[in-house]
Amino acid sequence: MKSQTSYLQIFVRHVPAGAVSYCYNLWLEHNFLLKISEHRRTKLGDYRFLAKNGGTHQISVNGTLNPYAFLITYLHEVAHLVTFSGYKRQVKPHGSQWKKMFRELTLPVLNEEVFPRTILDALQRYLANPKASSCSDLQLMSALQTAGDDQSGKLLLDLTEGASFKLNGRIFIKGQIRRTRVVCEEPSTRKRYLVPVQAVVEELLNC
Ligand SMILES: [Zn+2]
């Protein structure tokens, strides 16, 4: 059984920084197992009710998704969980009750602190009528993946301490991690900054 801290770390690692506490609180509220899966070509995530031991909710999400696609897939699956808890198997998996719940769960993250402007427009259109026929809405997901891929580079989290990297045209050195942020020093000014671990940066190779 994972600890609460390790669940927090999952969200820090996989969702946009502005959505970490929201996702974590949903997990606390609904109390389910969250599995991070290897890349699966056929699906992005799933929700299951495991009947053993009095019943457990389990959600899995592909760990290879970029933070935007991960977040939407996560909310898609939490909407299944909540819908299942309320209606059991009396309603369709992607019926009107699920759509309503998915919209409700997504609204709090539909802002520019979480998503780039370009994705927000696509998301808002999609939420007007989510057409999921399966847990993989490929059109939306490819838009989300593409938006994430524009930022070629690495997550700051994945660099080793002491590594140099470029962010917004400036050069920094990665220092210690403090919860969800990293202390980084800009050598040219010797100033220190707290940068979210999720920042996508360009690693500079030391000559
Ligand atoms: Zn689904």
mmCIF file with all atom_site columns, C-alpha atoms and ligand atoms in Angstrom:
data_model
loop_
_atom_site.group_PDB
_atom_site.id
_atom_site.type_symbol
_atom_site.label_atom_id
_atom_site.label_alt_id
_atom_site.label_comp_id
_atom_site.label_asym_id
_atom_site.label_entity_id
_atom_site.label_seq_id
_atom_site.pdbx_PDB_ins_code
_atom_site.Cartn_x
_atom_site.Cartn_y
_atom_site.Cartn_z
_atom_site.occupancy
_atom_site.B_iso_or_equiv
_atom_site.pdbx_formal_charge
_atom_site.auth_seq_id
_atom_site.auth_comp_id
_atom_site.auth_asym_id
_atom_site.auth_atom_id
_atom_site.pdbx_PDB_model_num
ATOM   1   C  CA . MET A 1 1   ? 0.000   0.000  0.000   1.00 0.00 ? 1   MET A CA 1
ATOM   2   C  CA . LYS A 1 2   ? 1.454   3.316  -1.045  1.00 0.00 ? 2   LYS A CA 1
ATOM   3   C  CA . SER A 1 3   ? 1.743   6.098  1.515   1.00 0.00 ? 3   SER A CA 1
ATOM   4   C  CA . GLN A 1 4   ? 0.014   9.444  1.133   1.00 0.00 ? 4   GLN A CA 1
ATOM   5   C  CA . THR A 1 5   ? 3.368   11.062 0.375   1.00 0.00 ? 5   THR A CA 1
ATOM   6   C  CA . SER A 1 6   ? 4.058   8.702  -2.487  1.00 0.00 ? 6   SER A CA 1
ATOM   7   C  CA . TYR A 1 7   ? 0.623   9.434  -3.937  1.00 0.00 ? 7   TYR A CA 1
ATOM   8   C  CA . LEU A 1 8   ? 1.413   13.119 -3.759  1.00 0.00 ? 8   LEU A CA 1
ATOM   9   C  CA . GLN A 1 9   ? 4.646   12.402 -5.616  1.00 0.00 ? 9   GLN A CA 1
ATOM   10  C  CA . ILE A 1 10  ? 2.721   10.571 -8.357  1.00 0.00 ? 10  ILE A CA 1
ATOM   11  C  CA . PHE A 1 11  ? 0.699   13.706 -9.029  1.00 0.00 ? 11  PHE A CA 1
ATOM   12  C  CA . VAL A 1 12  ? 3.747   15.950 -8.811  1.00 0.00 ? 12  VAL A CA 1
ATOM   13  C  CA . ARG A 1 13  ? 5.398   13.752 -11.407 1.00 0.00 ? 13  ARG A CA 1
ATOM   14  C  CA . HIS A 1 14  ? 2.466   13.321 -13.790 1.00 0.00 ? 14  HIS A CA 1
ATOM   15  C  CA . VAL A 1 15  ? 0.040   16.260 -13.803 1.00 0.00 ? 15  VAL A CA 1
ATOM   16  C  CA . PRO A 1 16  ? 0.556   19.987 -14.507 1.00 0.00 ? 16  PRO A CA 1
ATOM   17  C  CA . ALA A 1 17  ? 1.798   21.810 -11.392 1.00 0.00 ? 17  ALA A CA 1
ATOM   18  C  CA . GLY A 1 18  ? -1.420  23.838 -11.083 1.00 0.00 ? 18  GLY A CA 1
ATOM   19  C  CA . ALA A 1 19  ? -3.489  20.645 -10.779 1.00 0.00 ? 19  ALA A CA 1
ATOM   20  C  CA . VAL A 1 20  ? -1.406  18.657 -8.273  1.00 0.00 ? 20  VAL A CA 1
ATOM   21  C  CA . SER A 1 21  ? -3.335  19.488 -5.122  1.00 0.00 ? 21  SER A CA 1
ATOM   22  C  CA . TYR A 1 22  ? -6.700  19.144 -6.885  1.00 0.00 ? 22  TYR A CA 1
ATOM   23  C  CA . CYS A 1 23  ? -5.828  15.633 -8.104  1.00 0.00 ? 23  CYS A CA 1
ATOM   24  C  CA . TYR A 1 24  ? -4.420  14.668 -4.743  1.00 0.00 ? 24  TYR A CA 1
ATOM   25  C  CA . ASN A 1 25  ? -7.548  15.868 -2.935  1.00 0.00 ? 25  ASN A CA 1
ATOM   26  C  CA . LEU A 1 26  ? -9.747  13.864 -5.307  1.00 0.00 ? 26  LEU A CA 1
ATOM   27  C  CA . TRP A 1 27  ? -7.709  10.823 -4.406  1.00 0.00 ? 27  TRP A CA 1
ATOM   28  C  CA . LEU A 1 28  ? -8.111  11.542 -0.663  1.00 0.00 ? 28  LEU A CA 1
ATOM   29  C  CA . GLU A 1 29  ? -11.837 12.111 -1.085  1.00 0.00 ? 29  GLU A CA 1
ATOM   30  C  CA . HIS A 1 30  ? -12.604 8.972  -3.092  1.00 0.00 ? 30  HIS A CA 1
ATOM   31  C  CA . ASN A 1 31  ? -9.992  6.641  -1.678  1.00 0.00 ? 31  ASN A CA 1
ATOM   32  C  CA . PHE A 1 32  ? -8.926  4.362  -4.527  1.00 0.00 ? 32  PHE A CA 1
ATOM   33  C  CA . LEU A 1 33  ? -5.877  2.494  -5.730  1.00 0.00 ? 33  LEU A CA 1
ATOM   34  C  CA . LEU A 1 34  ? -4.029  4.357  -8.433  1.00 0.00 ? 34  LEU A CA 1
ATOM   35  C  CA . LYS A 1 35  ? -1.775  2.357  -10.696 1.00 0.00 ? 35  LYS A CA 1
ATOM   36  C  CA . ILE A 1 36  ? 0.626   3.945  -13.125 1.00 0.00 ? 36  ILE A CA 1
ATOM   37  C  CA . SER A 1 37  ? 0.874   1.653  -16.125 1.00 0.00 ? 37  SER A CA 1
ATOM   38  C  CA . GLU A 1 38  ? 3.440   1.145  -18.803 1.00 0.00 ? 38  GLU A CA 1
ATOM   39  C  CA . HIS A 1 39  ? 2.529   2.391  -22.230 1.00 0.00 ? 39  HIS A CA 1
ATOM   40  C  CA . ARG A 1 40  ? -0.553  0.590  -23.564 1.00 0.00 ? 40  ARG A CA 1
ATOM   41  C  CA . ARG A 1 41  ? -1.507  1.122  -27.139 1.00 0.00 ? 41  ARG A CA 1
ATOM   42  C  CA . THR A 1 42  ? -5.134  0.144  -26.720 1.00 0.00 ? 42  THR A CA 1
ATOM   43  C  CA . LYS A 1 43  ? -6.058  2.369  -23.825 1.00 0.00 ? 43  LYS A CA 1
ATOM   44  C  CA . LEU A 1 44  ? -4.925  5.374  -21.850 1.00 0.00 ? 44  LEU A CA 1
ATOM   45  C  CA . GLY A 1 45  ? -6.473  4.417  -18.561 1.00 0.00 ? 45  GLY A CA 1
ATOM   46  C  CA . ASP A 1 46  ? -9.191  2.372  -16.950 1.00 0.00 ? 46  ASP A CA 1
ATOM   47  C  CA . TYR A 1 47  ? -11.415 2.108  -13.917 1.00 0.00 ? 47  TYR A CA 1
ATOM   48  C  CA . ARG A 1 48  ? -12.320 -1.141 -12.195 1.00 0.00 ? 48  ARG A CA 1
ATOM   49  C  CA . PHE A 1 49  ? -14.293 -2.086 -9.156  1.00 0.00 ? 49  PHE A CA 1
ATOM   50  C  CA . LEU A 1 50  ? -12.550 -5.008 -7.485  1.00 0.00 ? 50  LEU A CA 1
ATOM   51  C  CA . ALA A 1 51  ? -15.173 -6.917 -5.531  1.00 0.00 ? 51  ALA A CA 1
ATOM   52  C  CA . LYS A 1 52  ? -12.723 -8.811 -3.297  1.00 0.00 ? 52  LYS A CA 1
ATOM   53  C  CA . ASN A 1 53  ? -12.227 -7.800 0.334   1.00 0.00 ? 53  ASN A CA 1
ATOM   54  C  CA . GLY A 1 54  ? -15.360 -5.716 0.542   1.00 0.00 ? 54  GLY A CA 1
ATOM   55  C  CA . GLY A 1 55  ? -14.619 -3.867 -2.664  1.00 0.00 ? 55  GLY A CA 1
ATOM   56  C  CA . THR A 1 56  ? -11.880 -1.556 -3.857  1.00 0.00 ? 56  THR A CA 1
ATOM   57  C  CA . HIS A 1 57  ? -11.884 1.062  -6.582  1.00 0.00 ? 57  HIS A CA 1
ATOM   58  C  CA . GLN A 1 58  ? -8.900  0.918  -8.860  1.00 0.00 ? 58  GLN A CA 1
ATOM   59  C  CA . ILE A 1 59  ? -7.828  3.427  -11.473 1.00 0.00 ? 59  ILE A CA 1
ATOM   60  C  CA . SER A 1 60  ? -4.915  3.010  -13.823 1.00 0.00 ? 60  SER A CA 1
ATOM   61  C  CA . VAL A 1 61  ? -3.397  5.630  -16.088 1.00 0.00 ? 61  VAL A CA 1
ATOM   62  C  CA . ASN A 1 62  ? -0.584  5.235  -18.597 1.00 0.00 ? 62  ASN A CA 1
ATOM   63  C  CA . GLY A 1 63  ? 2.554   6.739  -17.129 1.00 0.00 ? 63  GLY A CA 1
ATOM   64  C  CA . THR A 1 64  ? 3.880   7.677  -20.562 1.00 0.00 ? 64  THR A CA 1
ATOM   65  C  CA . LEU A 1 65  ? 1.215   10.325 -21.182 1.00 0.00 ? 65  LEU A CA 1
ATOM   66  C  CA . ASN A 1 66  ? 2.283   13.947 -21.001 1.00 0.00 ? 66  ASN A CA 1
ATOM   67  C  CA . PRO A 1 67  ? 0.907   15.897 -17.998 1.00 0.00 ? 67  PRO A CA 1
ATOM   68  C  CA . TYR A 1 68  ? -2.128  17.285 -19.881 1.00 0.00 ? 68  TYR A CA 1
ATOM   69  C  CA . ALA A 1 69  ? -3.221  13.946 -21.281 1.00 0.00 ? 69  ALA A CA 1
ATOM   70  C  CA . PHE A 1 70  ? -2.515  12.282 -17.945 1.00 0.00 ? 70  PHE A CA 1
ATOM   71  C  CA . LEU A 1 71  ? -4.698  14.805 -16.105 1.00 0.00 ? 71  LEU A CA 1
ATOM   72  C  CA . ILE A 1 72  ? -7.653  14.435 -18.480 1.00 0.00 ? 72  ILE A CA 1
ATOM   73  C  CA . THR A 1 73  ? -7.391  10.638 -18.430 1.00 0.00 ? 73  THR A CA 1
ATOM   74  C  CA . TYR A 1 74  ? -7.237  10.683 -14.637 1.00 0.00 ? 74  TYR A CA 1
ATOM   75  C  CA . LEU A 1 75  ? -10.390 12.846 -14.406 1.00 0.00 ? 75  LEU A CA 1
ATOM   76  C  CA . HIS A 1 76  ? -12.104 10.655 -17.012 1.00 0.00 ? 76  HIS A CA 1
ATOM   77  C  CA . GLU A 1 77  ? -11.493 7.623  -14.784 1.00 0.00 ? 77  GLU A CA 1
ATOM   78  C  CA . VAL A 1 78  ? -12.435 9.377  -11.530 1.00 0.00 ? 78  VAL A CA 1
ATOM   79  C  CA . ALA A 1 79  ? -15.720 10.292 -13.246 1.00 0.00 ? 79  ALA A CA 1
ATOM   80  C  CA . HIS A 1 80  ? -16.252 6.549  -13.870 1.00 0.00 ? 80  HIS A CA 1
ATOM   81  C  CA . LEU A 1 81  ? -15.593 5.827  -10.220 1.00 0.00 ? 81  LEU A CA 1
ATOM   82  C  CA . VAL A 1 82  ? -18.057 8.437  -8.958  1.00 0.00 ? 82  VAL A CA 1
ATOM   83  C  CA . THR A 1 83  ? -20.693 7.405  -11.497 1.00 0.00 ? 83  THR A CA 1
ATOM   84  C  CA . PHE A 1 84  ? -20.263 3.752  -10.575 1.00 0.00 ? 84  PHE A CA 1
ATOM   85  C  CA . SER A 1 85  ? -20.551 4.533  -6.866  1.00 0.00 ? 85  SER A CA 1
ATOM   86  C  CA . GLY A 1 86  ? -23.819 6.364  -7.455  1.00 0.00 ? 86  GLY A CA 1
ATOM   87  C  CA . TYR A 1 87  ? -25.492 4.132  -10.029 1.00 0.00 ? 87  TYR A CA 1
ATOM   88  C  CA . LYS A 1 88  ? -23.601 0.817  -10.026 1.00 0.00 ? 88  LYS A CA 1
ATOM   89  C  CA . ARG A 1 89  ? -24.226 -0.854 -13.382 1.00 0.00 ? 89  ARG A CA 1
ATOM   90  C  CA . GLN A 1 90  ? -27.590 0.758  -14.093 1.00 0.00 ? 90  GLN A CA 1
ATOM   91  C  CA . VAL A 1 91  ? -26.163 3.363  -16.447 1.00 0.00 ? 91  VAL A CA 1
ATOM   92  C  CA . LYS A 1 92  ? -23.986 3.281  -19.570 1.00 0.00 ? 92  LYS A CA 1
ATOM   93  C  CA . PRO A 1 93  ? -20.244 3.716  -18.996 1.00 0.00 ? 93  PRO A CA 1
ATOM   94  C  CA . HIS A 1 94  ? -20.140 6.945  -21.026 1.00 0.00 ? 94  HIS A CA 1
ATOM   95  C  CA . GLY A 1 95  ? -23.777 7.947  -20.659 1.00 0.00 ? 95  GLY A CA 1
ATOM   96  C  CA . SER A 1 96  ? -25.233 11.258 -19.543 1.00 0.00 ? 96  SER A CA 1
ATOM   97  C  CA . GLN A 1 97  ? -24.418 10.716 -15.851 1.00 0.00 ? 97  GLN A CA 1
ATOM   98  C  CA . TRP A 1 98  ? -20.764 10.080 -16.647 1.00 0.00 ? 98  TRP A CA 1
ATOM   99  C  CA . LYS A 1 99  ? -20.615 13.115 -18.982 1.00 0.00 ? 99  LYS A CA 1
ATOM   100 C  CA . LYS A 1 100 ? -22.066 15.372 -16.326 1.00 0.00 ? 100 LYS A CA 1
ATOM   101 C  CA . MET A 1 101 ? -19.606 14.107 -13.726 1.00 0.00 ? 101 MET A CA 1
ATOM   102 C  CA . PHE A 1 102 ? -16.639 14.388 -16.084 1.00 0.00 ? 102 PHE A CA 1
ATOM   103 C  CA . ARG A 1 103 ? -17.585 18.001 -16.848 1.00 0.00 ? 103 ARG A CA 1
ATOM   104 C  CA . GLU A 1 104 ? -17.952 18.807 -13.153 1.00 0.00 ? 104 GLU A CA 1
ATOM   105 C  CA . LEU A 1 105 ? -14.583 17.288 -12.321 1.00 0.00 ? 105 LEU A CA 1
ATOM   106 C  CA . THR A 1 106 ? -12.824 19.025 -15.201 1.00 0.00 ? 106 THR A CA 1
ATOM   107 C  CA . LEU A 1 107 ? -14.180 22.546 -14.672 1.00 0.00 ? 107 LEU A CA 1
ATOM   108 C  CA . PRO A 1 108 ? -11.866 23.407 -11.745 1.00 0.00 ? 108 PRO A CA 1
ATOM   109 C  CA . VAL A 1 109 ? -8.774  22.792 -13.901 1.00 0.00 ? 109 VAL A CA 1
ATOM   110 C  CA . LEU A 1 110 ? -9.992  24.536 -17.050 1.00 0.00 ? 110 LEU A CA 1
ATOM   111 C  CA . ASN A 1 111 ? -7.788  27.565 -16.684 1.00 0.00 ? 111 ASN A CA 1
ATOM   112 C  CA . GLU A 1 112 ? -4.475  28.921 -17.871 1.00 0.00 ? 112 GLU A CA 1
ATOM   113 C  CA . GLU A 1 113 ? -2.681  27.966 -14.701 1.00 0.00 ? 113 GLU A CA 1
ATOM   114 C  CA . VAL A 1 114 ? -3.105  24.355 -15.742 1.00 0.00 ? 114 VAL A CA 1
ATOM   115 C  CA . PHE A 1 115 ? -3.423  24.244 -19.540 1.00 0.00 ? 115 PHE A CA 1
ATOM   116 C  CA . PRO A 1 116 ? -1.876  26.275 -22.354 1.00 0.00 ? 116 PRO A CA 1
ATOM   117 C  CA . ARG A 1 117 ? -4.369  28.525 -24.145 1.00 0.00 ? 117 ARG A CA 1
ATOM   118 C  CA . THR A 1 118 ? -4.284  26.339 -27.279 1.00 0.00 ? 118 THR A CA 1
ATOM   119 C  CA . ILE A 1 119 ? -5.432  23.258 -25.420 1.00 0.00 ? 119 ILE A CA 1
ATOM   120 C  CA . LEU A 1 120 ? -8.044  25.134 -23.371 1.00 0.00 ? 120 LEU A CA 1
ATOM   121 C  CA . ASP A 1 121 ? -10.017 26.007 -26.480 1.00 0.00 ? 121 ASP A CA 1
ATOM   122 C  CA . ALA A 1 122 ? -10.043 22.398 -27.676 1.00 0.00 ? 122 ALA A CA 1
ATOM   123 C  CA . LEU A 1 123 ? -10.993 21.186 -24.209 1.00 0.00 ? 123 LEU A CA 1
ATOM   124 C  CA . GLN A 1 124 ? -13.862 23.608 -23.841 1.00 0.00 ? 124 GLN A CA 1
ATOM   125 C  CA . ARG A 1 125 ? -15.289 22.503 -27.173 1.00 0.00 ? 125 ARG A CA 1
ATOM   126 C  CA . TYR A 1 126 ? -14.880 18.895 -26.181 1.00 0.00 ? 126 TYR A CA 1
ATOM   127 C  CA . LEU A 1 127 ? -16.554 19.341 -22.799 1.00 0.00 ? 127 LEU A CA 1
ATOM   128 C  CA . ALA A 1 128 ? -19.648 20.840 -24.386 1.00 0.00 ? 128 ALA A CA 1
ATOM   129 C  CA . ASN A 1 129 ? -20.321 17.271 -25.478 1.00 0.00 ? 129 ASN A CA 1
ATOM   130 C  CA . PRO A 1 130 ? -17.738 14.665 -24.538 1.00 0.00 ? 130 PRO A CA 1
ATOM   131 C  CA . LYS A 1 131 ? -18.113 11.974 -27.144 1.00 0.00 ? 131 LYS A CA 1
ATOM   132 C  CA . ALA A 1 132 ? -16.082 9.263  -25.508 1.00 0.00 ? 132 ALA A CA 1
ATOM   133 C  CA . SER A 1 133 ? -17.080 5.883  -26.803 1.00 0.00 ? 133 SER A CA 1
ATOM   134 C  CA . SER A 1 134 ? -14.206 4.326  -24.937 1.00 0.00 ? 134 SER A CA 1
ATOM   135 C  CA . CYS A 1 135 ? -11.701 5.474  -22.354 1.00 0.00 ? 135 CYS A CA 1
ATOM   136 C  CA . SER A 1 136 ? -9.521  6.748  -25.178 1.00 0.00 ? 136 SER A CA 1
ATOM   137 C  CA . ASP A 1 137 ? -10.841 9.782  -26.960 1.00 0.00 ? 137 ASP A CA 1
ATOM   138 C  CA . LEU A 1 138 ? -8.148  9.759  -29.567 1.00 0.00 ? 138 LEU A CA 1
ATOM   139 C  CA . GLN A 1 139 ? -8.793  13.093 -31.208 1.00 0.00 ? 139 GLN A CA 1
ATOM   140 C  CA . LEU A 1 140 ? -8.686  15.015 -27.966 1.00 0.00 ? 140 LEU A CA 1
ATOM   141 C  CA . MET A 1 141 ? -5.770  13.007 -26.689 1.00 0.00 ? 141 MET A CA 1
ATOM   142 C  CA . SER A 1 142 ? -3.692  13.593 -29.769 1.00 0.00 ? 142 SER A CA 1
ATOM   143 C  CA . ALA A 1 143 ? -4.333  17.337 -29.399 1.00 0.00 ? 143 ALA A CA 1
ATOM   144 C  CA . LEU A 1 144 ? -3.173  17.117 -25.795 1.00 0.00 ? 144 LEU A CA 1
ATOM   145 C  CA . GLN A 1 145 ? -0.117  15.068 -26.684 1.00 0.00 ? 145 GLN A CA 1
ATOM   146 C  CA . THR A 1 146 ? 0.865   17.381 -29.508 1.00 0.00 ? 146 THR A CA 1
ATOM   147 C  CA . ALA A 1 147 ? 0.582   20.429 -27.290 1.00 0.00 ? 147 ALA A CA 1
ATOM   148 C  CA . GLY A 1 148 ? 2.860   18.770 -24.773 1.00 0.00 ? 148 GLY A CA 1
ATOM   149 C  CA . ASP A 1 149 ? 5.303   17.707 -27.443 1.00 0.00 ? 149 ASP A CA 1
ATOM   150 C  CA . ASP A 1 150 ? 5.810   21.297 -28.580 1.00 0.00 ? 150 ASP A CA 1
ATOM   151 C  CA . GLN A 1 151 ? 7.931   21.641 -25.543 1.00 0.00 ? 151 GLN A CA 1
ATOM   152 C  CA . SER A 1 152 ? 10.726  19.338 -26.556 1.00 0.00 ? 152 SER A CA 1
ATOM   153 C  CA . GLY A 1 153 ? 12.965  18.761 -23.610 1.00 0.00 ? 153 GLY A CA 1
ATOM   154 C  CA . LYS A 1 154 ? 13.141  17.037 -20.291 1.00 0.00 ? 154 LYS A CA 1
ATOM   155 C  CA . LEU A 1 155 ? 11.315  17.423 -17.028 1.00 0.00 ? 155 LEU A CA 1
ATOM   156 C  CA . LEU A 1 156 ? 13.456  19.216 -14.488 1.00 0.00 ? 156 LEU A CA 1
ATOM   157 C  CA . LEU A 1 157 ? 12.632  16.331 -12.144 1.00 0.00 ? 157 LEU A CA 1
ATOM   158 C  CA . ASP A 1 158 ? 14.534  13.922 -14.399 1.00 0.00 ? 158 ASP A CA 1
ATOM   159 C  CA . LEU A 1 159 ? 17.806  15.856 -14.411 1.00 0.00 ? 159 LEU A CA 1
ATOM   160 C  CA . THR A 1 160 ? 20.499  14.971 -11.891 1.00 0.00 ? 160 THR A CA 1
ATOM   161 C  CA . GLU A 1 161 ? 21.398  17.466 -9.197  1.00 0.00 ? 161 GLU A CA 1
ATOM   162 C  CA . GLY A 1 162 ? 24.118  19.797 -10.442 1.00 0.00 ? 162 GLY A CA 1
ATOM   163 C  CA . ALA A 1 163 ? 23.050  19.512 -14.075 1.00 0.00 ? 163 ALA A CA 1
ATOM   164 C  CA . SER A 1 164 ? 22.909  22.697 -16.161 1.00 0.00 ? 164 SER A CA 1
ATOM   165 C  CA . PHE A 1 165 ? 19.816  23.515 -18.131 1.00 0.00 ? 165 PHE A CA 1
ATOM   166 C  CA . LYS A 1 166 ? 18.212  26.242 -20.142 1.00 0.00 ? 166 LYS A CA 1
ATOM   167 C  CA . LEU A 1 167 ? 14.772  27.658 -19.379 1.00 0.00 ? 167 LEU A CA 1
ATOM   168 C  CA . ASN A 1 168 ? 13.223  30.694 -21.089 1.00 0.00 ? 168 ASN A CA 1
ATOM   169 C  CA . GLY A 1 169 ? 16.584  31.498 -22.645 1.00 0.00 ? 169 GLY A CA 1
ATOM   170 C  CA . ARG A 1 170 ? 18.434  31.585 -19.318 1.00 0.00 ? 170 ARG A CA 1
ATOM   171 C  CA . ILE A 1 171 ? 20.882  29.094 -17.881 1.00 0.00 ? 171 ILE A CA 1
ATOM   172 C  CA . PHE A 1 172 ? 20.466  27.512 -14.450 1.00 0.00 ? 172 PHE A CA 1
ATOM   173 C  CA . ILE A 1 173 ? 21.985  24.786 -12.331 1.00 0.00 ? 173 ILE A CA 1
ATOM   174 C  CA . LYS A 1 174 ? 19.704  22.296 -10.654 1.00 0.00 ? 174 LYS A CA 1
ATOM   175 C  CA . GLY A 1 175 ? 19.955  22.133 -6.864  1.00 0.00 ? 175 GLY A CA 1
ATOM   176 C  CA . GLN A 1 176 ? 17.953  20.351 -4.200  1.00 0.00 ? 176 GLN A CA 1
ATOM   177 C  CA . ILE A 1 177 ? 14.306  19.360 -4.460  1.00 0.00 ? 177 ILE A CA 1
ATOM   178 C  CA . ARG A 1 178 ? 11.891  20.881 -1.960  1.00 0.00 ? 178 ARG A CA 1
ATOM   179 C  CA . ARG A 1 179 ? 8.589   19.032 -2.194  1.00 0.00 ? 179 ARG A CA 1
ATOM   180 C  CA . THR A 1 180 ? 7.242   20.131 -5.586  1.00 0.00 ? 180 THR A CA 1
ATOM   181 C  CA . ARG A 1 181 ? 9.979   22.587 -6.525  1.00 0.00 ? 181 ARG A CA 1
ATOM   182 C  CA . VAL A 1 182 ? 13.690  22.667 -7.128  1.00 0.00 ? 182 VAL A CA 1
ATOM   183 C  CA . VAL A 1 183 ? 16.139  25.270 -5.882  1.00 0.00 ? 183 VAL A CA 1
ATOM   184 C  CA . CYS A 1 184 ? 17.991  26.400 -9.006  1.00 0.00 ? 184 CYS A CA 1
ATOM   185 C  CA . GLU A 1 185 ? 20.849  28.835 -9.280  1.00 0.00 ? 185 GLU A CA 1
ATOM   186 C  CA . GLU A 1 186 ? 21.454  31.125 -12.191 1.00 0.00 ? 186 GLU A CA 1
ATOM   187 C  CA . PRO A 1 187 ? 25.284  31.210 -12.423 1.00 0.00 ? 187 PRO A CA 1
ATOM   188 C  CA . SER A 1 188 ? 25.412  34.552 -14.233 1.00 0.00 ? 188 SER A CA 1
ATOM   189 C  CA . THR A 1 189 ? 23.620  36.385 -11.418 1.00 0.00 ? 189 THR A CA 1
ATOM   190 C  CA . ARG A 1 190 ? 24.199  33.853 -8.589  1.00 0.00 ? 190 ARG A CA 1
ATOM   191 C  CA . LYS A 1 191 ? 20.521  34.253 -7.751  1.00 0.00 ? 191 LYS A CA 1
ATOM   192 C  CA . ARG A 1 192 ? 18.425  31.314 -6.641  1.00 0.00 ? 192 ARG A CA 1
ATOM   193 C  CA . TYR A 1 193 ? 14.953  30.464 -7.828  1.00 0.00 ? 193 TYR A CA 1
ATOM   194 C  CA . LEU A 1 194 ? 12.324  27.865 -7.004  1.00 0.00 ? 194 LEU A CA 1
ATOM   195 C  CA . VAL A 1 195 ? 11.308  26.110 -10.196 1.00 0.00 ? 195 VAL A CA 1
ATOM   196 C  CA . PRO A 1 196 ? 8.468   23.531 -10.350 1.00 0.00 ? 196 PRO A CA 1
ATOM   197 C  CA . VAL A 1 197 ? 9.809   19.976 -10.797 1.00 0.00 ? 197 VAL A CA 1
ATOM   198 C  CA . GLN A 1 198 ? 7.454   19.708 -13.775 1.00 0.00 ? 198 GLN A CA 1
ATOM   199 C  CA . ALA A 1 199 ? 9.120   22.480 -15.753 1.00 0.00 ? 199 ALA A CA 1
ATOM   200 C  CA . VAL A 1 200 ? 10.205  21.294 -19.173 1.00 0.00 ? 200 VAL A CA 1
ATOM   201 C  CA . VAL A 1 201 ? 13.817  22.344 -19.654 1.00 0.00 ? 201 VAL A CA 1
ATOM   202 C  CA . GLU A 1 202 ? 16.622  21.906 -22.127 1.00 0.00 ? 202 GLU A CA 1
ATOM   203 C  CA . GLU A 1 203 ? 19.474  20.008 -20.556 1.00 0.00 ? 203 GLU A CA 1
ATOM   204 C  CA . LEU A 1 204 ? 22.942  21.380 -21.340 1.00 0.00 ? 204 LEU A CA 1
ATOM   205 C  CA . LEU A 1 205 ? 25.698  18.848 -21.663 1.00 0.00 ? 205 LEU A CA 1
ATOM   206 C  CA . ASN A 1 206 ? 28.796  19.662 -19.677 1.00 0.00 ? 206 ASN A CA 1
ATOM   207 C  CA . CYS A 1 207 ? 31.849  19.847 -21.908 1.00 0.00 ? 207 CYS A CA 1
HETATM 208 ZN ZN . ZN  B 2 .   ? -14.194 5.729  -20.050 1.00 0.00 ? 1   ZN  B ZN 1
#
